Amino acid sequence: MKNENIYILGIESSCDDTSAAILCNDKILSNVVANQKIHAAYGGVVPELASRAHQQNIVPVVHQAIEKAGISKKQLSAIAFTRGPGLMGSLLVGTSFAKSLAFGLNIPLIDVNHMQAHILAHFISEENHKKPPFPFLAMTISGGHTQIVKVSNHFEMKVLGETIDDAVGEAYDKSGKVLGLGYPAGPEIDKLAQLGNPKAFRFTKPKVDGLNFSFSGLKTAILYFVQRETKTNPNFVKDNLNDICASIQYTIIGILMDKLKLAAKQTGIKHIAIGGGVSANTGIRKALEDAEHKIGWTTYIPKFEYTTDNAAMIAIVGYLKYLEKDFSDFDVMATARLKI
Ligand code: KG4
Ligand code: ZN
């Protein structure tokens, strides 16, 4: 007879992090992430290198997650994996591994949408973390996505607006490239921004209707600005790096908050969550905390380790789907452009 507790192994391999996590019901027992440093030298993720690194990492990462959780493979109730969206070569590694292990152990397989997982990470049981009540608004901000989603229940989600070009994380990373920073530049810009004056330089915000976003114009504006200023002062970037970063951050957070406020006004929803790599950003975290007192929102900010890609968020979706007996067929395919 199966034990009462439900043990889910989650596997994430959509981009450049190989991750495996074990959940006991909605509590994390382990969450192992192997970050692929190799891409930094190329200034961005190289898909072929990413899938090769996943192939090298997946067995030790899964092994470590099971060992850290202190359980045996035989106790697993199901295996959840990221089906998409993401890089095809990367997704295939996690998908085939999950299928063969689930088949070998004769347990259910559960496919998970990576973007839903960034949102449902809020349902991992943690001390001092409240779970959002339905309906709530979720803004997913990462290197590949920028969306505002109305979440009516765990599995009923509607995209209200999204970027029409670059994602917000891309805007950070591409601006960082112009400034000569390493990849990914988001965390570094965030760090330097805290030392600078956010109003030192002004970048115009894009005019995009409704709840959609655009970030490609900002990247170009920053490039032209730096080119112009370095003509008169070749050391301009070095001399003003903190102020430039603070001004970029101020502009980006302004764009995100304007749209979030509009979404809250249009829907009348005041429970606001964020997720994805950029939700680690101190600027957006502070802006949301301020909105609690100033606008009366209740905000939900993920714990730092669940912001960037991780398998704990895949495993929690696996658990929620397990309760619904929402299992996948073994012929399920990795889907690079999977929608919410
Ligand atoms: O969710 P994630 O790990 O991967 C994707 O699904 O894309 O997000 C990675 C993105 C990168 O663009 C990175 O620069 C950005 O998140 N990021 C940040 C911060 N930490 C990570 N951006 C701004 N501030 C941060 N503190
Ligand atoms: Zn992600």
XYZ file of C-alpha atoms and ligand atoms in Angstrom:
367
model
C 0.000 0.000 0.000
C 1.219 3.542 -0.817
C 2.235 5.765 2.087
C -0.152 8.586 3.048
C 2.280 11.331 2.229
C 2.657 12.307 -1.393
C 6.241 12.612 -2.585
C 6.801 14.444 -5.865
C 10.076 14.679 -7.764
C 10.145 17.891 -9.838
C 12.551 18.351 -12.747
C 13.304 21.698 -14.420
C 15.487 22.031 -17.545
C 13.837 24.726 -19.690
C 16.782 27.090 -20.055
C 20.222 27.101 -18.425
C 19.508 25.737 -14.925
C 19.307 22.001 -14.267
C 17.216 21.537 -11.157
C 15.536 18.738 -9.204
C 13.402 19.032 -6.078
C 11.498 16.730 -3.762
C 8.262 17.811 -2.129
C 6.410 15.991 0.629
C 2.854 17.216 0.024
C 3.288 20.997 -0.292
C 6.544 21.175 1.720
C 10.034 21.236 0.230
C 12.443 18.499 1.311
C 15.154 19.441 -1.200
C 15.702 21.838 -4.104
C 18.996 21.394 -5.972
C 19.959 23.823 -8.738
C 23.019 23.434 -11.005
C 23.582 26.742 -12.720
C 25.458 26.629 -16.043
C 28.321 29.112 -15.762
C 29.519 28.296 -19.283
C 27.182 30.847 -20.955
C 28.713 33.909 -19.247
C 31.656 33.815 -21.674
C 29.230 34.165 -24.607
C 27.098 36.992 -23.173
C 23.917 34.898 -23.332
C 22.563 31.345 -23.283
C 23.937 29.142 -26.101
C 21.208 26.490 -26.695
C 23.547 23.651 -27.798
C 25.807 24.144 -24.783
C 22.777 24.312 -22.491
C 21.363 20.949 -23.581
C 24.781 19.319 -23.355
C 25.236 20.656 -19.802
C 21.746 19.409 -18.852
C 22.733 15.934 -20.044
C 25.809 16.025 -17.832
C 23.983 17.466 -14.808
C 20.646 15.727 -14.718
C 21.642 12.389 -13.169
C 23.793 13.854 -10.343
C 21.265 16.643 -9.655
C 18.317 14.235 -9.337
C 20.430 11.857 -7.258
C 21.425 14.703 -4.914
C 17.811 15.919 -4.554
C 16.647 12.430 -3.522
C 19.579 11.998 -1.141
C 19.097 15.418 0.506
C 15.385 14.721 0.939
C 16.277 11.565 2.875
C 13.852 9.359 0.952
C 14.289 6.466 -1.440
C 13.240 6.453 -5.112
C 10.646 3.817 -4.297
C 8.741 6.283 -2.081
C 8.094 8.672 -4.998
C 4.403 9.093 -5.857
C 4.901 10.858 -9.217
C 7.403 12.755 -11.371
C 6.657 16.278 -12.587
C 8.728 17.908 -15.335
C 8.792 21.157 -17.309
C 7.113 20.565 -20.668
C 7.598 24.175 -21.875
C 7.985 26.991 -22.707
C 11.757 27.019 -23.137
C 14.627 25.916 -25.361
C 13.725 22.715 -27.215
C 17.086 20.955 -26.710
C 17.024 21.768 -22.979
C 13.391 20.707 -22.495
C 14.023 17.386 -24.237
C 16.637 16.371 -21.663
C 14.270 16.835 -18.700
C 11.290 15.388 -20.560
C 13.013 12.165 -21.630
C 14.646 11.699 -18.247
C 11.314 12.179 -16.411
C 9.537 9.772 -18.758
C 12.060 6.985 -18.392
C 12.287 7.276 -14.603
C 8.496 7.376 -14.169
C 8.166 4.398 -16.542
C 10.869 2.468 -14.682
C 9.289 3.140 -11.285
C 5.765 2.596 -12.662
C 4.449 5.890 -11.240
C 2.476 8.747 -12.868
C 4.134 11.384 -15.028
C 2.937 15.009 -14.754
C 3.752 17.705 -17.308
C 4.089 21.279 -16.045
C 3.950 24.675 -17.734
C 7.012 26.648 -16.607
C 5.164 29.998 -16.478
C 2.302 28.565 -14.407
C 4.972 27.169 -12.101
C 6.521 30.618 -11.534
C 3.042 31.703 -10.339
C 2.146 28.588 -8.338
C 5.481 28.718 -6.483
C 3.461 30.859 -4.045
C 1.633 27.698 -2.936
C 4.737 26.054 -1.513
C 4.172 25.874 2.233
C 6.760 28.033 3.993
C 6.992 29.685 7.352
C 6.102 33.394 7.116
C 4.798 33.084 3.567
C 1.112 33.610 2.964
C -0.584 31.968 -0.020
C -2.596 34.314 -2.260
C -6.396 33.883 -2.277
C -8.261 33.588 -5.606
C -8.637 35.590 -7.729
C -5.257 37.316 -7.704
C -3.053 39.042 -10.260
C 0.394 37.630 -11.001
C 3.100 39.467 -12.872
C 5.680 37.030 -14.257
C 8.934 38.805 -14.962
C 11.903 36.822 -16.251
C 14.545 36.597 -18.957
C 12.007 35.156 -21.387
C 8.646 36.548 -20.258
C 6.771 39.584 -19.019
C 3.088 38.925 -18.402
C 0.220 40.016 -16.203
C -2.023 37.045 -15.480
C -5.390 36.817 -13.760
C -5.360 33.664 -11.649
C -8.896 32.430 -10.883
C -7.822 29.091 -9.430
C -4.738 26.863 -9.525
C -5.323 25.944 -13.149
C -7.527 28.717 -14.539
C -5.240 31.507 -15.669
C -5.809 34.265 -18.218
C -3.031 36.416 -19.684
C -4.260 40.031 -19.523
C -1.168 41.571 -21.079
C 2.372 40.700 -22.132
C 5.442 42.080 -23.819
C 5.243 42.699 -27.546
C 9.039 42.455 -27.925
C 11.795 41.944 -25.303
C 11.167 40.539 -21.834
C 12.072 42.697 -18.839
C 15.014 40.437 -17.883
C 16.311 40.836 -21.438
C 16.068 44.625 -21.054
C 18.262 44.346 -17.946
C 20.735 41.971 -19.618
C 20.995 43.946 -22.883
C 21.388 47.275 -21.055
C 24.121 45.640 -18.993
C 25.908 44.585 -22.178
C 25.916 48.217 -23.387
C 27.466 49.180 -20.028
C 30.106 46.443 -20.296
C 28.685 44.340 -17.442
C 28.761 40.524 -17.401
C 25.864 38.156 -18.180
C 23.257 38.002 -16.692
C 23.438 41.700 -15.866
C 20.136 41.976 -13.958
C 21.524 41.200 -10.484
C 24.538 43.478 -11.035
C 22.487 46.459 -12.252
C 20.258 45.914 -9.220
C 23.265 46.002 -6.875
C 24.830 49.110 -8.432
C 21.450 50.857 -8.667
C 21.239 50.904 -4.886
C 24.330 53.127 -4.767
C 23.163 55.649 -7.366
C 20.683 58.458 -7.967
C 17.572 57.123 -9.759
C 16.764 60.561 -11.168
C 20.249 61.358 -12.506
C 19.277 60.486 -16.084
C 15.867 60.291 -17.718
C 14.771 57.603 -20.135
C 11.331 57.921 -21.684
C 8.846 55.150 -20.992
C 7.348 53.379 -24.032
C 3.758 54.150 -24.958
C 1.989 50.824 -25.310
C -1.785 50.475 -25.138
C -3.584 48.472 -22.491
C -1.710 45.968 -20.384
C 0.971 45.077 -22.922
C 4.633 45.960 -22.417
C 7.516 46.939 -24.708
C 11.186 47.031 -23.732
C 13.079 47.110 -27.028
C 12.908 50.939 -27.312
C 14.441 51.379 -23.877
C 17.438 49.233 -24.800
C 18.012 51.357 -27.949
C 17.569 54.614 -25.986
C 20.233 53.484 -23.503
C 22.593 52.514 -26.335
C 22.237 55.933 -28.069
C 22.554 57.747 -24.733
C 25.818 55.968 -23.913
C 27.200 56.496 -27.430
C 26.357 60.220 -27.267
C 27.828 60.811 -23.812
C 31.029 58.849 -24.419
C 31.828 61.107 -27.410
C 32.480 63.991 -24.998
C 33.695 61.879 -22.067
C 35.205 58.489 -22.957
C 35.004 57.529 -19.257
C 31.322 58.490 -18.971
C 30.083 54.977 -18.148
C 32.798 54.329 -15.590
C 32.335 57.757 -13.967
C 28.546 57.433 -13.729
C 27.880 53.696 -13.519
C 25.858 53.742 -10.284
C 23.681 56.639 -11.447
C 23.109 55.062 -14.881
C 22.085 51.754 -13.273
C 19.819 53.514 -10.763
C 18.154 55.482 -13.581
C 17.631 52.344 -15.718
C 16.173 50.503 -12.720
C 13.905 53.461 -11.864
C 12.559 53.515 -15.451
C 11.987 49.739 -15.636
C 10.251 49.542 -12.254
C 8.101 52.533 -13.276
C 6.999 50.701 -16.446
C 6.136 47.517 -14.495
C 4.277 49.335 -11.717
C 2.238 51.516 -14.128
C 0.872 48.416 -15.868
C 0.274 46.558 -12.629
C -1.716 49.515 -11.256
C -3.761 49.647 -14.458
C -4.468 45.890 -14.241
C -5.542 46.219 -10.596
C -7.815 49.131 -11.498
C -9.383 47.342 -14.482
C -10.041 44.084 -12.604
C -10.680 45.471 -9.117
C -8.245 42.842 -7.757
C -5.951 43.938 -4.924
C -4.063 40.709 -4.254
C -0.895 41.051 -6.310
C 1.866 38.434 -6.728
C 5.119 38.447 -8.679
C 7.286 35.588 -9.932
C 10.263 34.855 -12.208
C 13.936 35.846 -12.125
C 13.336 39.611 -12.027
C 11.137 39.239 -8.922
C 14.492 38.958 -7.063
C 14.985 42.650 -7.864
C 15.132 44.941 -4.825
C 13.439 47.790 -6.739
C 10.295 45.831 -7.623
C 10.180 44.257 -4.135
C 10.309 47.704 -2.511
C 7.737 49.166 -4.940
C 5.314 46.365 -4.051
C 5.896 46.743 -0.319
C 5.203 50.484 -0.659
C 2.008 49.740 -2.588
C 0.733 47.832 0.465
C 0.481 51.057 2.504
C -0.034 53.527 -0.344
C -2.658 51.686 -2.444
C -3.909 49.073 -0.008
C -2.749 46.042 -2.003
C -1.807 42.762 -0.371
C 1.358 41.639 -2.112
C 3.003 38.227 -2.473
C 6.730 38.181 -3.109
C 8.456 34.799 -3.525
C 11.318 33.700 -1.325
C 14.591 34.498 -3.043
C 15.352 30.853 -3.976
C 12.045 30.472 -5.817
C 12.518 33.561 -8.022
C 14.978 32.274 -10.639
C 14.395 28.909 -12.302
C 14.100 26.007 -9.860
C 12.421 22.613 -9.650
C 10.572 23.296 -6.384
C 8.044 25.334 -8.358
C 7.654 22.452 -10.840
C 7.127 19.995 -7.989
C 4.386 22.117 -6.335
C 2.434 22.146 -9.608
C 3.034 18.386 -9.753
C 1.531 18.042 -6.279
C -1.526 20.177 -7.130
C -2.103 18.187 -10.343
C -1.558 14.912 -8.459
C -4.446 15.811 -6.137
C -6.630 16.256 -9.237
C -5.275 13.005 -10.780
C -4.253 15.124 -13.758
C -1.563 12.815 -15.168
C 0.187 12.878 -18.550
C 0.388 10.220 -21.222
C 3.861 8.888 -21.868
C 3.742 10.245 -25.431
C 3.549 13.850 -24.132
C 6.030 16.055 -26.041
C 8.260 18.917 -24.929
C 6.689 22.116 -26.309
C 8.999 25.116 -26.782
C 6.175 27.651 -27.186
C 3.722 26.332 -24.626
C 1.141 28.973 -23.612
C -0.408 29.554 -20.183
O 13.296 33.169 -14.373
P 14.723 33.199 -14.803
O 15.753 32.534 -13.928
O 14.901 32.536 -16.202
C 13.979 32.688 -17.234
O 12.958 31.939 -17.231
O 14.223 33.607 -18.044
O 15.119 34.741 -15.038
C 16.411 35.153 -15.421
C 16.414 36.668 -15.598
C 17.709 37.234 -16.197
O 17.368 38.107 -17.264
C 18.337 38.009 -15.028
O 19.112 39.119 -15.439
C 17.113 38.436 -14.263
O 16.239 37.324 -14.325
N 17.396 38.764 -12.841
C 17.305 40.021 -12.340
C 17.691 39.939 -10.971
N 17.985 38.626 -10.691
C 17.801 37.929 -11.851
N 16.935 41.170 -12.921
C 16.949 42.276 -12.144
N 17.298 42.279 -10.849
C 17.668 41.135 -10.217
N 18.018 41.164 -8.918
Zn 11.718 31.042 -15.573
